Amino acid sequence: MTQITLAPGKALTGACSVPGDKSISHRAVMFGSIAEGDTHIRNFLDGGDCRTTIEVMRGLGVQVDVLTPTELVVHGRGLNGLQEPGNVLDCGNSGTTIRLLTGLLVGQQFATFLNGTAQIRRRPMGRIVRPLRGMGADIMGRQMSEYAPLGIRPSRLRGVEYTMPVASAQVKSCLLLAGLYAHDLTLVIEPGPARDHTERMLAAMGAPVTVYGNKVSSERPRQPLKALDITVPGDISSAAFLLVAGAITPQSHITIRGVGVNPTRTGIVDALLEMGASITFTNPREEGGEPVADLVVATSALRGMTFGGESIVTMIDELPILAVAATQAEGRTVVRNAHELRVKETDRIATTVGELRKLGARIEPTPDGFIIDGPTPLIGAPVESHDDHRLAMAMAVAGLVARGQTVVHGAQVTGDSFPGFEVTLQALGADLLVEE
Ligand code: S3P
């Protein structure tokens, strides 16, 4: 068990970078596995969830060479080259791994079993099982197929037209992958702009994946998928913790280099700008089909705002840290239409509210979000990560402005998505102590 102890009073200044994007790192390994030839990945996220994806693909017969923790070569086996695994595929704690992989595996000529930690076995899988069955997939899971473990048998897939009830990139990606093995077109209709890394990467590999407004289709490729050289952009979801830290900590000025700014992911920047944060994008460029920029943030006077509707999916992982910003904003912040927070690594409405209240925040849960009144002078206290990386980091950032000491227990999970989080904050000047 790791704990982080934080104290306020230090300005955060300087330049830093954040590790590679988690969503893109998973996809690079998975899609590289079904490409023809070697996919070279740089700035891969060396975090727990992405390492799980490497292990699972190895279990399916794919050779993955780890040159350095952040540089890999995936020796693609082609669309039909995966091999029957000798054991249950362990998807660990990773929702992206289990949901995308299921889409890939329903089209294979062999049976597979997928499982994960207790946390993953509590997360809903019916949302992928139902539409996959609509494609003819032979798949079942625990509790009327709502939860993992999942078992898959080979079947002949047909395309579907499927309107997703909730905007989810994992569901969309799962169906697009199954669509690569189906007999006719698969069309997914999204209620909101969920992250589009799958569409971008598969299209760059030459797969027949096409986007028309809020619809995206995939079908069986006529030629092999091309292996790519992929440099993964910095993860905006990790940068979000530094953006909020910079905005709420007095006399701060931080440059975060090389952050992915795909418009399906920048909701947190738009939200913070609306709240009055001083954030600028510099040096815009493109890397591997994804827009990238350096972000500069400075201490700002924030005001409360209301967030809901379609923008929520573009900042769904950032809502815990947005809540921390809202505690320091003048007036009321309301987050609504975010029911999906209830089925993340933890019920992030309950855990964010519960832990922030320990620091004295005025925050109320609602069925689909929270209401926060600010500004509140937070007071340091012991808090828990609940084994949720984003909650642990959100609470650590709150600790940078809370009077006295804040101790985040169970903080080893920060490495799931942001290995080096603590060192990065220390290098920027934070008063932070890590104890194993
Ligand atoms: C992800 C999609 C989102 C996000 C998760 C990563 C992805 O989940 O919360 O952290 O890589 O596709 P949902 O698809 O459940 O919204």
Coordinates of C-alpha atoms and ligand atoms in Angstrom, one line a residue:
M1 CA 0.0 0.0 0.0
T2 CA 1.3 3.4 -1.0
Q3 CA 0.3 6.6 0.6
I4 CA 0.8 10.2 -0.6
T5 CA 1.0 13.0 2.0
L6 CA 0.4 16.5 0.6
A7 CA 0.6 20.0 2.1
P8 CA -0.4 23.3 0.5
G9 CA 1.5 26.5 0.0
K10 CA 3.9 25.8 -2.8
A11 CA 3.5 27.3 -6.3
L12 CA 3.6 24.9 -9.2
T13 CA 5.9 26.1 -11.9
G14 CA 7.8 24.7 -14.9
A15 CA 7.4 22.4 -17.8
C16 CA 6.6 18.7 -17.9
S17 CA 5.0 16.0 -20.0
V18 CA 2.5 13.3 -19.2
P19 CA 2.7 9.6 -20.1
G20 CA 1.1 8.2 -23.3
D21 CA -2.6 8.1 -23.8
K22 CA -4.2 5.0 -22.2
S23 CA -7.0 4.6 -24.8
I24 CA -4.6 4.9 -27.7
S25 CA -2.0 2.6 -26.1
H26 CA -4.5 -0.2 -25.7
R27 CA -5.7 0.1 -29.3
A28 CA -2.1 0.2 -30.7
V29 CA -1.3 -3.2 -29.2
M30 CA -4.7 -4.8 -30.0
F31 CA -5.0 -3.5 -33.5
G32 CA -1.3 -4.1 -34.2
S33 CA -1.9 -7.7 -33.3
I34 CA -4.3 -8.2 -36.2
A35 CA -2.3 -6.2 -38.7
E36 CA 0.2 -7.7 -41.1
G37 CA 3.8 -6.9 -40.1
D38 CA 5.4 -5.1 -37.2
T39 CA 3.7 -2.2 -35.4
H40 CA 6.3 0.0 -33.7
I41 CA 4.8 1.9 -30.7
R42 CA 6.6 4.8 -29.0
N43 CA 5.5 6.6 -25.9
F44 CA 3.3 3.6 -24.9
L45 CA 1.6 4.0 -21.5
D46 CA 3.6 1.7 -19.1
G47 CA 0.6 1.5 -16.8
G48 CA -1.1 -1.6 -15.2
D49 CA -4.1 -1.6 -17.6
C50 CA -2.1 -1.4 -20.8
R51 CA 0.4 -4.0 -19.6
T52 CA -2.7 -6.2 -19.2
T53 CA -3.5 -5.8 -22.8
I54 CA 0.0 -6.8 -23.8
E55 CA -0.3 -10.0 -21.7
V56 CA -3.7 -10.8 -23.1
M57 CA -2.5 -10.5 -26.7
R58 CA 0.5 -12.6 -25.9
G59 CA -2.0 -15.2 -24.6
L60 CA -3.5 -15.2 -28.1
G61 CA -0.2 -16.0 -29.7
V62 CA 1.0 -12.5 -30.5
Q63 CA 4.7 -11.7 -30.0
V64 CA 5.1 -8.3 -28.3
D65 CA 8.7 -7.1 -27.8
V66 CA 9.1 -4.6 -25.0
L67 CA 12.2 -2.6 -26.1
T68 CA 11.9 -0.1 -23.2
P69 CA 8.8 0.3 -20.9
T70 CA 7.4 2.8 -23.4
E71 CA 8.6 1.4 -26.7
L72 CA 7.2 -1.8 -28.1
V73 CA 7.1 -3.8 -31.3
V74 CA 3.9 -5.9 -31.9
H75 CA 4.5 -8.6 -34.5
G76 CA 1.1 -8.6 -36.2
R77 CA -0.5 -12.0 -37.1
G78 CA -3.0 -10.7 -39.5
L79 CA -6.8 -10.7 -39.2
N80 CA -7.1 -14.5 -38.9
G81 CA -3.8 -15.3 -37.2
L82 CA -4.7 -15.2 -33.5
Q83 CA -4.3 -18.5 -31.7
E84 CA -6.5 -20.3 -29.2
P85 CA -5.2 -19.4 -25.8
G86 CA -4.3 -22.1 -23.3
N87 CA -6.1 -20.5 -20.4
V88 CA -8.7 -17.9 -19.4
L89 CA -7.7 -14.4 -20.6
D90 CA -7.1 -12.2 -17.6
C91 CA -8.2 -8.7 -18.3
G92 CA -7.2 -7.5 -14.9
N93 CA -8.9 -4.2 -13.9
S94 CA -9.2 -2.9 -17.5
G95 CA -12.7 -2.2 -18.9
T96 CA -11.2 -1.2 -22.3
T97 CA -9.3 -4.5 -22.5
I98 CA -12.2 -6.7 -21.8
R99 CA -14.8 -4.8 -23.9
L100 CA -12.7 -4.3 -27.0
L101 CA -11.2 -7.7 -26.8
T102 CA -14.6 -9.3 -26.7
G103 CA -15.5 -7.6 -30.0
L104 CA -12.3 -9.0 -31.5
L105 CA -12.8 -12.5 -30.2
V106 CA -16.4 -13.2 -31.2
G107 CA -15.2 -13.4 -34.8
Q108 CA -12.4 -15.9 -34.2
Q109 CA -12.5 -19.6 -35.0
F110 CA -11.8 -20.7 -31.5
A111 CA -13.4 -20.4 -28.1
T112 CA -12.2 -18.0 -25.4
F113 CA -12.9 -17.2 -21.8
L114 CA -12.4 -13.7 -20.3
N115 CA -12.2 -12.7 -16.7
G116 CA -10.7 -10.0 -14.5
T117 CA -10.5 -8.6 -11.0
A118 CA -13.5 -8.3 -8.7
Q119 CA -13.8 -4.7 -9.8
I120 CA -14.1 -5.7 -13.5
R121 CA -16.6 -8.4 -12.6
R122 CA -18.9 -5.7 -11.2
R123 CA -18.9 -3.6 -14.3
P124 CA -21.7 -4.0 -16.9
M125 CA -21.0 -6.3 -19.9
G126 CA -24.6 -6.6 -21.0
R127 CA -24.1 -3.4 -23.0
I128 CA -21.7 -5.3 -25.3
V129 CA -23.2 -8.8 -25.0
R130 CA -26.7 -7.7 -26.3
P131 CA -25.6 -6.1 -29.6
L132 CA -22.9 -8.7 -30.2
R133 CA -25.7 -11.4 -29.9
G134 CA -27.6 -9.3 -32.4
M135 CA -24.7 -9.9 -34.8
G136 CA -25.0 -13.7 -34.2
A137 CA -22.2 -13.9 -31.6
D138 CA -22.3 -16.9 -29.3
I139 CA -21.4 -15.3 -26.0
M140 CA -22.5 -15.7 -22.4
G141 CA -21.6 -14.4 -19.0
R142 CA -22.5 -14.5 -15.3
Q143 CA -25.9 -13.2 -14.1
M144 CA -27.9 -13.5 -17.4
S145 CA -24.7 -12.4 -19.3
E146 CA -24.6 -9.0 -17.6
Y147 CA -21.2 -9.6 -16.0
A148 CA -17.8 -11.2 -16.6
P149 CA -16.5 -13.9 -16.7
L150 CA -17.5 -14.1 -20.3
G151 CA -17.3 -17.2 -22.5
I152 CA -17.2 -17.0 -26.3
R153 CA -17.7 -19.7 -28.9
P154 CA -17.0 -19.4 -32.7
S155 CA -20.0 -18.2 -34.8
R156 CA -20.8 -16.7 -38.1
L157 CA -21.3 -13.0 -37.6
R158 CA -23.6 -10.7 -39.6
G159 CA -23.6 -6.9 -39.6
V160 CA -26.1 -4.9 -37.5
E161 CA -27.4 -1.4 -37.3
Y162 CA -27.1 -0.6 -33.6
T163 CA -28.1 2.7 -31.9
M164 CA -26.2 2.8 -28.6
P165 CA -28.4 3.8 -25.7
V166 CA -25.4 5.5 -24.0
A167 CA -22.4 7.1 -25.7
S168 CA -19.5 4.7 -25.0
A169 CA -16.3 4.4 -27.0
Q170 CA -15.8 0.9 -25.5
V171 CA -19.1 -0.3 -26.9
K172 CA -18.6 1.4 -30.2
S173 CA -15.1 0.0 -30.6
C174 CA -16.2 -3.5 -29.6
L175 CA -18.9 -3.6 -32.3
L176 CA -16.6 -2.0 -35.0
L177 CA -14.0 -4.8 -34.2
A178 CA -16.6 -7.5 -34.5
G179 CA -17.7 -5.8 -37.7
L180 CA -14.3 -6.6 -39.2
Y181 CA -15.3 -10.3 -39.1
A182 CA -19.0 -10.0 -40.1
H183 CA -20.6 -10.8 -43.4
D184 CA -22.1 -7.4 -44.1
L185 CA -21.9 -3.9 -42.9
T186 CA -22.0 -3.0 -39.2
L187 CA -23.4 0.5 -38.5
V188 CA -23.1 2.0 -35.0
I189 CA -25.1 5.2 -34.2
E190 CA -23.9 7.2 -31.3
P191 CA -26.0 9.5 -29.1
G192 CA -22.9 11.6 -28.3
P193 CA -19.4 12.1 -29.5
A194 CA -17.5 9.3 -27.7
R195 CA -13.7 9.2 -28.3
D196 CA -12.9 8.2 -31.9
H197 CA -9.4 6.7 -31.5
T198 CA -10.6 3.3 -32.9
E199 CA -12.0 4.9 -36.0
R200 CA -8.9 6.9 -36.6
M201 CA -6.4 4.1 -36.1
L202 CA -8.3 1.4 -38.0
A203 CA -8.8 3.7 -40.9
A204 CA -5.1 4.6 -40.9
M205 CA -4.4 0.8 -41.1
G206 CA -6.6 0.6 -44.2
A207 CA -9.6 -1.0 -42.6
P208 CA -13.0 -0.2 -44.1
V209 CA -14.2 2.0 -41.2
T210 CA -16.2 5.1 -42.2
V211 CA -17.6 7.9 -40.2
Y212 CA -20.7 9.8 -41.3
G213 CA -21.7 12.4 -38.6
N214 CA -22.9 10.4 -35.6
K215 CA -22.7 7.1 -37.5
V216 CA -19.7 4.9 -38.0
S217 CA -19.5 1.7 -40.0
S218 CA -17.1 -1.2 -40.3
E219 CA -16.9 -4.2 -42.6
R220 CA -14.7 -7.2 -43.4
P221 CA -11.4 -5.8 -44.9
R222 CA -10.6 -6.9 -48.5
Q223 CA -6.9 -6.6 -47.8
P224 CA -4.7 -7.1 -44.7
L225 CA -4.5 -4.3 -42.2
K226 CA -1.2 -2.3 -42.5
A227 CA 1.1 -2.2 -39.6
L228 CA 1.9 1.4 -38.4
D229 CA 4.5 3.4 -36.6
I230 CA 2.6 5.0 -33.8
T231 CA 3.8 7.7 -31.4
V232 CA 1.2 7.8 -28.7
P233 CA 0.3 11.4 -27.7
G234 CA 0.4 12.4 -24.0
D235 CA -2.9 11.5 -22.2
I236 CA -5.2 14.5 -21.8
S237 CA -6.9 12.6 -19.0
S238 CA -3.6 12.7 -17.1
A239 CA -2.9 16.3 -18.1
A240 CA -6.3 17.2 -16.6
F241 CA -4.9 16.7 -13.0
L242 CA -2.1 19.1 -13.8
L243 CA -4.4 21.6 -15.4
V244 CA -6.6 21.8 -12.3
A245 CA -3.6 21.8 -10.0
G246 CA -2.1 24.7 -12.0
A247 CA -5.4 26.6 -12.0
I248 CA -6.2 26.3 -8.3
T249 CA -2.7 26.5 -6.7
P250 CA -1.6 30.1 -6.1
Q251 CA 1.1 31.7 -8.3
S252 CA 1.4 28.7 -10.6
H253 CA 2.3 28.5 -14.2
I254 CA 2.8 25.1 -15.9
T255 CA 3.5 24.0 -19.5
I256 CA 2.5 20.4 -20.3
R257 CA 4.1 19.3 -23.5
G258 CA 2.8 16.9 -26.1
V259 CA -0.8 16.4 -25.0
G260 CA -3.3 14.7 -27.3
V261 CA -6.1 17.2 -28.0
N262 CA -8.5 15.1 -30.1
P263 CA -11.8 17.0 -30.0
T264 CA -13.6 14.0 -28.5
R265 CA -11.3 14.3 -25.5
T266 CA -11.0 18.0 -24.8
G267 CA -14.2 18.5 -22.9
I268 CA -12.3 19.1 -19.7
V269 CA -10.3 22.0 -21.3
D270 CA -13.5 23.6 -22.6
A271 CA -15.1 23.2 -19.2
L272 CA -12.2 24.7 -17.3
L273 CA -12.1 27.6 -19.9
E274 CA -15.8 28.2 -19.3
M275 CA -15.1 28.3 -15.6
G276 CA -12.5 31.1 -16.2
A277 CA -9.3 29.1 -16.2
S278 CA -6.3 30.5 -18.0
I279 CA -5.3 27.7 -20.4
T280 CA -3.7 28.2 -23.8
F281 CA -2.8 25.7 -26.6
T282 CA 0.6 26.2 -28.2
N283 CA 2.7 24.4 -30.8
P284 CA -0.3 22.5 -32.4
R285 CA 0.8 19.5 -34.5
E286 CA -0.3 16.1 -35.6
E287 CA 1.2 12.8 -34.5
G288 CA 0.0 9.4 -35.8
G289 CA -3.4 10.8 -37.0
E290 CA -4.1 12.5 -33.7
P291 CA -3.9 16.3 -32.9
V292 CA -1.3 17.2 -30.3
A293 CA -0.4 20.5 -28.6
D294 CA 1.4 21.9 -25.6
L295 CA -0.9 23.3 -22.9
V296 CA -0.1 26.2 -20.7
V297 CA -2.1 26.8 -17.5
A298 CA -1.8 29.5 -14.9
T299 CA -3.5 30.2 -11.6
S300 CA -7.0 31.5 -12.3
A301 CA -10.1 32.8 -10.5
L302 CA -12.7 30.1 -11.3
R303 CA -16.5 30.4 -11.3
G304 CA -19.1 27.7 -11.0
M305 CA -20.9 26.5 -14.2
T306 CA -23.4 23.9 -15.2
F307 CA -22.3 21.0 -17.4
G308 CA -24.5 18.3 -19.0
G309 CA -25.7 17.0 -22.3
E310 CA -23.4 15.8 -25.1
S311 CA -20.3 17.5 -23.7
I312 CA -20.3 15.0 -20.7
V313 CA -18.9 12.1 -22.7
T314 CA -15.9 14.2 -23.9
M315 CA -14.9 14.7 -20.2
I316 CA -16.3 11.6 -18.5
D317 CA -13.0 10.5 -17.0
E318 CA -12.2 14.0 -15.8
L319 CA -15.3 14.7 -13.7
P320 CA -13.7 13.7 -10.4
I321 CA -10.9 16.3 -11.0
L322 CA -13.5 18.8 -12.3
A323 CA -15.3 18.4 -9.0
V324 CA -12.0 19.4 -7.2
A325 CA -11.8 22.5 -9.4
A326 CA -15.4 23.3 -8.6
T327 CA -14.7 23.3 -4.8
Q328 CA -12.4 26.3 -5.5
A329 CA -14.8 28.1 -7.9
E330 CA -17.0 31.0 -6.9
G331 CA -20.7 29.9 -7.0
R332 CA -22.4 26.7 -7.9
T333 CA -21.2 24.0 -10.3
V334 CA -23.7 21.4 -11.5
V335 CA -22.8 18.2 -13.4
R336 CA -25.7 16.3 -14.8
N337 CA -26.3 13.5 -17.4
A338 CA -23.3 11.7 -16.1
H339 CA -24.9 8.5 -14.9
E340 CA -22.0 6.6 -16.5
L341 CA -19.9 7.7 -13.6
R342 CA -21.7 5.1 -11.5
V343 CA -20.2 2.2 -13.5
K344 CA -16.5 3.3 -13.8
E345 CA -13.7 1.8 -11.8
T346 CA -15.8 2.8 -8.8
D347 CA -19.2 4.5 -8.5
R348 CA -17.4 7.9 -9.1
I349 CA -20.4 9.9 -8.0
A350 CA -20.4 8.2 -4.6
T351 CA -16.6 8.0 -4.1
T352 CA -15.9 11.6 -5.3
V353 CA -18.6 13.0 -3.0
G354 CA -17.6 10.8 -0.1
E355 CA -13.9 11.6 -0.3
L356 CA -14.2 15.3 -1.0
R357 CA -16.6 15.7 1.9
K358 CA -13.8 14.4 4.2
L359 CA -11.9 17.6 3.2
G360 CA -14.9 19.8 4.0
A361 CA -16.2 20.3 0.4
R362 CA -19.8 21.3 0.0
I363 CA -20.8 18.6 -2.6
E364 CA -24.2 16.8 -3.0
P365 CA -24.7 13.7 -5.1
T366 CA -27.5 13.5 -7.6
P367 CA -28.6 10.4 -9.5
D368 CA -26.6 11.5 -12.5
G369 CA -23.9 13.8 -11.2
F370 CA -23.2 16.3 -8.4
I371 CA -23.8 19.8 -7.2
I372 CA -20.9 21.7 -5.7
D373 CA -20.9 25.1 -3.9
G374 CA -17.7 27.0 -3.7
P375 CA -15.3 28.4 -3.0
T376 CA -14.6 26.2 0.1
P377 CA -11.4 26.4 2.1
L378 CA -10.6 22.6 2.2
I379 CA -9.1 21.1 5.3
G380 CA -6.6 18.3 5.0
A381 CA -7.7 14.8 6.2
P382 CA -7.0 11.1 5.5
V383 CA -8.8 10.0 2.3
E384 CA -9.1 6.7 0.3
S385 CA -8.4 5.9 -3.3
H386 CA -11.0 3.0 -3.4
D387 CA -8.6 1.4 -5.8
D388 CA -9.6 4.0 -8.4
H389 CA -6.6 5.8 -10.0
R390 CA -8.5 8.9 -11.1
L391 CA -10.0 9.3 -7.6
A392 CA -6.6 9.0 -6.0
M393 CA -5.1 11.7 -8.2
A394 CA -8.1 14.0 -7.8
M395 CA -7.8 13.8 -4.0
A396 CA -4.0 14.4 -4.2
V397 CA -4.7 17.6 -6.2
A398 CA -7.3 18.7 -3.6
G399 CA -4.6 18.1 -1.0
L400 CA -2.4 20.8 -2.7
V401 CA -4.9 23.5 -1.6
A402 CA -6.2 21.9 1.6
R403 CA -5.0 23.5 4.9
G404 CA -2.8 21.1 6.9
Q405 CA -2.0 17.6 5.7
T406 CA -3.9 15.4 3.3
V407 CA -3.0 11.7 3.2
V408 CA -4.2 9.7 0.2
H409 CA -4.3 6.0 1.1
G410 CA -4.1 3.3 -1.5
A411 CA -2.3 5.6 -3.9
Q412 CA -0.4 2.8 -5.7
V413 CA -3.2 2.9 -8.2
T414 CA -2.1 6.2 -9.7
G415 CA 0.2 4.0 -11.9
D416 CA -2.8 2.5 -13.7
S417 CA -2.9 5.5 -15.9
F418 CA -0.3 8.0 -14.8
P419 CA 3.0 6.4 -13.7
G420 CA 5.2 9.2 -12.5
F421 CA 2.3 11.3 -11.2
E422 CA 3.9 12.0 -7.8
V423 CA 7.3 12.7 -9.3
T424 CA 5.8 15.1 -11.8
L425 CA 4.0 17.1 -9.1
Q426 CA 7.2 17.1 -7.0
A427 CA 9.3 18.4 -9.9
L428 CA 6.7 21.2 -10.4
G429 CA 7.3 22.2 -6.8
A430 CA 4.5 20.4 -4.9
D431 CA 5.0 19.6 -1.2
L432 CA 4.4 15.8 -1.5
L433 CA 5.7 12.8 0.2
V434 CA 5.3 9.2 -1.1
E435 CA 5.5 6.3 1.4
E436 CA 5.3 2.6 0.5
Ligands
S3P1 C1 -12.5 4.4 -23.0 C2 -13.8 4.8 -23.0 C3 -14.5 5.3 -21.9 C4 -13.5 5.8 -20.8 C5 -12.5 4.8 -20.5 C6 -11.6 4.5 -21.7 C7 -11.8 3.8 -24.2 O1 -15.3 4.3 -21.3 O2 -14.3 6.1 -19.6 O3 -11.6 5.3 -19.5 O4 -10.6 3.7 -24.2 O5 -12.6 3.5 -25.1 P1 -16.8 4.1 -21.8 O6 -16.8 3.6 -23.2 O7 -17.4 3.1 -20.9 O8 -17.5 5.4 -21.8

